[in-house]
Amino acid sequence: MKRLSFQASGLAIALIAAGAVSAENLRFAHVDPNDWTTSKKGAASQVFKNLVEAETDMTVDLFPAGSLGSEDDLVQGTQDGTISISMVSGSYANYCAAAAVTDIPYTFPSAPVAWEVMDGEFGQALADHCLEETGLRTLAYGETGFRHFTNSVRPIASPADMEGLKFRVQTIPLYLEMVRGLGAEPQGIAWGEVPTALATGVVDGQENPISVIYGNSFYEFQKYLTLDRHVYGVDHILINEDLFQSLSDSDQAALQRAAVVAGTVGRAIQQFGSAEGVSKLIEEGMEVTQPTDAQMAEFRAAAQPAVQAYLRDELGSDAEWIDRLADAVDNATAN
């Protein structure tokens, strides 16, 4: 994982003077659709814009649907000041390696536990650490939600049911290690080729959030859905730190309030879409399996060791974040 250090030393001041960013006109970018009734980032960014413009003299221009590039492009743009604010998920770990720990499989038993952890001491500590690593302030967290497995062969209720099956995953080591640990064979296939790979049997299954499974009509190729919640995706609402520090105290507070509300709205849209999506998938003929607590423990025991070993090697001195997250989840679960 690469790390990019942010050289403050007046960079934001120079960029503002050059017109790249402005304290009066903020540029908010993300890669999701602009439909704020179904898109988590779309809804979050619109709420952020409305609140900021109502409470301050600033304006917020929205750049949705990857119009300013990929998530990597958005993080880099926020670092160099050509973008004021970005809302990104997994790609942030390419810049702050410790952020990858939230993708450890079967870490969060439920969304409310994830919210308590990310909005509490752990989330704040991670934000502070990543600020030092990247020069980007985390204003608040949202979510991309839980990911689940689908396949065309058989119901999956435990890791034993995955043996011998091929699953399309993102070409990210963490996901490759997870699927191998569960006894299946991971296949790194480009996103645009997934429907064909499913339809022709190149792979038996795939994994994604419910909204993606339904939105891409994967029920046409996949009979079985397993609600195993193997990875909980976190959204990070990021702002250029020098730009943030150039604002008045009242404007800083307004941005932070707006971001918290925006993240909460994004979570709500994601949760509603997931719940509605499961019902729609059942209507389309998918057979849904909800593993029991004991079966979920089997999934966790099979998938976590290899992923944690990989991350400990990758993170080096930052590997402490693996244990800090585990402790935070244990505390939240016990409450």
CSV table of N, CA and C in Angstrom, one decimal, residues 50-120:
chain,number,residue,atom,x,y,z
A,50,ASN,N,-26.8,21.7,1.0
A,50,ASN,CA,-28.0,22.5,1.4
A,50,ASN,C,-27.7,23.1,2.8
A,51,LEU,N,-27.2,22.3,3.7
A,51,LEU,CA,-26.9,22.8,5.1
A,51,LEU,C,-25.8,23.8,5.1
A,52,VAL,N,-24.7,23.6,4.3
A,52,VAL,CA,-23.6,24.6,4.3
A,52,VAL,C,-24.1,25.9,3.7
A,53,GLU,N,-24.8,25.8,2.6
A,53,GLU,CA,-25.3,27.1,2.0
A,53,GLU,C,-26.4,27.8,2.8
A,54,ALA,N,-27.1,27.1,3.6
A,54,ALA,CA,-28.1,27.7,4.5
A,54,ALA,C,-27.5,28.4,5.7
A,55,GLU,N,-26.4,27.8,6.2
A,55,GLU,CA,-25.8,28.3,7.4
A,55,GLU,C,-24.6,29.2,7.3
A,56,THR,N,-24.0,29.3,6.1
A,56,THR,CA,-22.8,30.1,5.8
A,56,THR,C,-23.0,30.9,4.6
A,57,ASP,N,-22.0,31.7,4.3
A,57,ASP,CA,-21.9,32.4,3.0
A,57,ASP,C,-21.2,31.6,1.9
A,58,MET,N,-20.8,30.4,2.2
A,58,MET,CA,-20.1,29.6,1.2
A,58,MET,C,-21.1,28.9,0.3
A,59,THR,N,-20.7,28.6,-0.9
A,59,THR,CA,-21.5,27.8,-1.9
A,59,THR,C,-20.7,26.5,-2.1
A,60,VAL,N,-21.5,25.4,-2.4
A,60,VAL,CA,-20.9,24.1,-2.6
A,60,VAL,C,-21.3,23.6,-4.0
A,61,ASP,N,-20.3,23.4,-4.9
A,61,ASP,CA,-20.6,22.8,-6.2
A,61,ASP,C,-20.4,21.3,-6.1
A,62,LEU,N,-21.3,20.5,-6.6
A,62,LEU,CA,-21.2,19.0,-6.5
A,62,LEU,C,-20.7,18.5,-7.8
A,63,PHE,N,-19.8,17.5,-7.7
A,63,PHE,CA,-19.3,16.8,-8.9
A,63,PHE,C,-19.4,15.3,-8.6
A,64,PRO,N,-20.6,14.7,-9.0
A,64,PRO,CA,-20.9,13.3,-8.7
A,64,PRO,C,-20.5,12.4,-9.9
A,65,ALA,N,-20.7,11.1,-9.7
A,65,ALA,CA,-20.6,10.1,-10.7
A,65,ALA,C,-19.2,10.0,-11.4
A,66,GLY,N,-18.2,10.3,-10.5
A,66,GLY,CA,-16.8,10.2,-11.1
A,66,GLY,C,-16.5,11.3,-12.1
A,67,SER,N,-17.2,12.4,-12.1
A,67,SER,CA,-16.9,13.4,-13.1
A,67,SER,C,-15.6,14.1,-13.0
A,68,LEU,N,-14.9,13.9,-11.8
A,68,LEU,CA,-13.6,14.4,-11.6
A,68,LEU,C,-12.6,13.3,-11.5
A,69,GLY,N,-13.0,12.0,-11.8
A,69,GLY,CA,-12.1,10.9,-11.8
A,69,GLY,C,-12.5,9.8,-10.8
A,70,SER,N,-11.6,8.9,-10.7
A,70,SER,CA,-11.8,7.7,-9.8
A,70,SER,C,-11.6,8.2,-8.3
A,71,GLU,N,-11.8,7.3,-7.4
A,71,GLU,CA,-11.6,7.6,-6.0
A,71,GLU,C,-10.2,8.0,-5.7
A,72,ASP,N,-9.2,7.3,-6.3
A,72,ASP,CA,-7.8,7.7,-6.2
A,72,ASP,C,-7.6,9.1,-6.7
A,73,ASP,N,-8.2,9.5,-7.8
A,73,ASP,CA,-8.1,10.8,-8.3
A,73,ASP,C,-8.7,11.9,-7.3
A,74,LEU,N,-9.8,11.5,-6.7
A,74,LEU,CA,-10.5,12.4,-5.8
A,74,LEU,C,-9.6,12.6,-4.5
A,75,VAL,N,-9.0,11.6,-4.0
A,75,VAL,CA,-8.2,11.7,-2.8
A,75,VAL,C,-7.0,12.6,-3.2
A,76,GLN,N,-6.3,12.4,-4.3
A,76,GLN,CA,-5.2,13.2,-4.7
A,76,GLN,C,-5.6,14.6,-5.0
A,77,GLY,N,-6.8,14.8,-5.6
A,77,GLY,CA,-7.3,16.2,-5.8
A,77,GLY,C,-7.5,16.9,-4.6
A,78,THR,N,-8.0,16.2,-3.5
A,78,THR,CA,-8.3,16.9,-2.3
A,78,THR,C,-7.0,17.2,-1.6
A,79,GLN,N,-6.0,16.3,-1.7
A,79,GLN,CA,-4.7,16.6,-1.2
A,79,GLN,C,-4.0,17.8,-1.9
A,80,ASP,N,-4.1,17.9,-3.2
A,80,ASP,CA,-3.4,19.0,-3.9
A,80,ASP,C,-4.2,20.3,-4.0
A,81,GLY,N,-5.5,20.2,-3.5
A,81,GLY,CA,-6.3,21.4,-3.4
A,81,GLY,C,-7.1,21.7,-4.6
A,82,THR,N,-7.1,20.9,-5.6
A,82,THR,CA,-8.0,21.1,-6.8
A,82,THR,C,-9.5,20.7,-6.4
A,83,ILE,N,-9.6,19.9,-5.4
A,83,ILE,CA,-10.9,19.5,-4.9
A,83,ILE,C,-11.0,19.9,-3.4
A,84,SER,N,-12.1,20.5,-3.0
A,84,SER,CA,-12.2,20.9,-1.6
A,84,SER,C,-12.5,19.7,-0.7
A,85,ILE,N,-13.5,19.0,-1.1
A,85,ILE,CA,-14.0,17.9,-0.2
A,85,ILE,C,-14.3,16.7,-1.1
A,86,SER,N,-14.0,15.5,-0.6
A,86,SER,CA,-14.3,14.3,-1.3
A,86,SER,C,-14.9,13.3,-0.4
A,87,MET,N,-15.8,12.4,-0.9
A,87,MET,CA,-16.4,11.3,-0.2
A,87,MET,C,-16.0,10.0,-0.8
A,88,VAL,N,-15.1,9.3,-0.2
A,88,VAL,CA,-14.5,8.1,-0.8
A,88,VAL,C,-14.6,6.9,0.2
A,89,SER,N,-14.4,5.7,-0.3
A,89,SER,CA,-14.5,4.5,0.6
A,89,SER,C,-13.1,3.8,0.6
A,90,GLY,N,-13.0,2.6,0.0
A,90,GLY,CA,-11.9,1.7,0.1
A,90,GLY,C,-10.6,2.3,-0.4
A,91,SER,N,-10.6,3.2,-1.4
A,91,SER,CA,-9.4,3.7,-1.9
A,91,SER,C,-8.6,4.6,-0.9
A,92,TYR,N,-9.2,5.0,0.1
A,92,TYR,CA,-8.5,5.9,1.1
A,92,TYR,C,-7.4,5.1,1.7
A,93,ALA,N,-7.5,3.8,1.8
A,93,ALA,CA,-6.4,3.0,2.4
A,93,ALA,C,-5.1,3.0,1.6
A,94,ASN,N,-5.2,3.4,0.3
A,94,ASN,CA,-4.0,3.6,-0.5
A,94,ASN,C,-3.2,4.8,0.0
A,95,TYR,N,-3.8,5.7,0.8
A,95,TYR,CA,-3.1,6.9,1.3
A,95,TYR,C,-2.9,6.9,2.8
A,96,CYS,N,-3.9,6.3,3.5
A,96,CYS,CA,-3.7,6.1,4.9
A,96,CYS,C,-3.9,4.6,5.1
A,97,ALA,N,-2.8,3.9,5.2
A,97,ALA,CA,-2.8,2.4,5.2
A,97,ALA,C,-3.7,1.8,6.4
A,98,ALA,N,-3.7,2.5,7.5
A,98,ALA,CA,-4.4,2.0,8.7
A,98,ALA,C,-5.9,2.0,8.4
A,99,ALA,N,-6.4,2.7,7.5
A,99,ALA,CA,-7.8,2.7,7.2
A,99,ALA,C,-8.3,1.4,6.6
A,100,ALA,N,-7.3,0.6,6.1
A,100,ALA,CA,-7.7,-0.8,5.6
A,100,ALA,C,-8.2,-1.7,6.6
A,101,VAL,N,-8.0,-1.5,7.9
A,101,VAL,CA,-8.4,-2.4,9.0
A,101,VAL,C,-9.9,-2.5,9.0
A,102,THR,N,-10.6,-1.5,8.6
A,102,THR,CA,-12.1,-1.6,8.7
A,102,THR,C,-12.7,-2.6,7.7
A,103,ASP,N,-11.8,-3.0,6.7
A,103,ASP,CA,-12.2,-4.0,5.7
A,103,ASP,C,-11.9,-5.4,6.1
A,104,ILE,N,-11.4,-5.6,7.3
A,104,ILE,CA,-11.1,-7.0,7.8
A,104,ILE,C,-12.5,-7.8,7.9
A,105,PRO,N,-12.6,-8.9,7.2
A,105,PRO,CA,-13.9,-9.6,7.1
A,105,PRO,C,-14.4,-10.0,8.5
A,106,TYR,N,-15.8,-9.9,8.5
A,106,TYR,CA,-16.5,-10.3,9.7
A,106,TYR,C,-16.1,-9.6,11.0
A,107,THR,N,-15.7,-8.3,10.8
A,107,THR,CA,-15.3,-7.5,12.0
A,107,THR,C,-16.5,-6.9,12.7
A,108,PHE,N,-17.4,-6.4,11.9
A,108,PHE,CA,-18.6,-5.7,12.5
A,108,PHE,C,-19.8,-6.6,12.4
A,109,PRO,N,-20.4,-7.0,13.6
A,109,PRO,CA,-21.5,-7.9,13.6
A,109,PRO,C,-22.8,-7.2,13.1
A,110,SER,N,-22.9,-5.9,13.1
A,110,SER,CA,-24.1,-5.2,12.7
A,110,SER,C,-23.7,-3.7,12.4
A,111,ALA,N,-24.6,-3.1,11.6
A,111,ALA,CA,-24.4,-1.7,11.3
A,111,ALA,C,-24.4,-0.8,12.5
A,112,PRO,N,-25.3,-1.0,13.5
A,112,PRO,CA,-25.2,-0.1,14.7
A,112,PRO,C,-23.9,-0.2,15.4
A,113,VAL,N,-23.3,-1.4,15.5
A,113,VAL,CA,-22.0,-1.5,16.1
A,113,VAL,C,-21.0,-0.8,15.3
A,114,ALA,N,-21.0,-0.9,14.0
A,114,ALA,CA,-20.1,-0.1,13.1
A,114,ALA,C,-20.2,1.4,13.3
A,115,TRP,N,-21.4,1.8,13.4
A,115,TRP,CA,-21.6,3.3,13.7
A,115,TRP,C,-21.1,3.7,15.0
A,116,GLU,N,-21.3,2.9,16.0
A,116,GLU,CA,-20.8,3.3,17.4
A,116,GLU,C,-19.2,3.3,17.3
A,117,VAL,N,-18.6,2.4,16.7
A,117,VAL,CA,-17.2,2.3,16.6
A,117,VAL,C,-16.6,3.5,15.8
A,118,MET,N,-17.2,3.7,14.6
A,118,MET,CA,-16.6,4.8,13.7
A,118,MET,C,-16.9,6.2,14.2
A,119,ASP,N,-18.0,6.4,14.9
A,119,ASP,CA,-18.4,7.7,15.5
A,119,ASP,C,-17.8,7.9,16.9
A,120,GLY,N,-17.1,6.9,17.4
A,120,GLY,CA,-16.6,7.0,18.8
A,120,GLY,C,-15.1,7.2,18.8
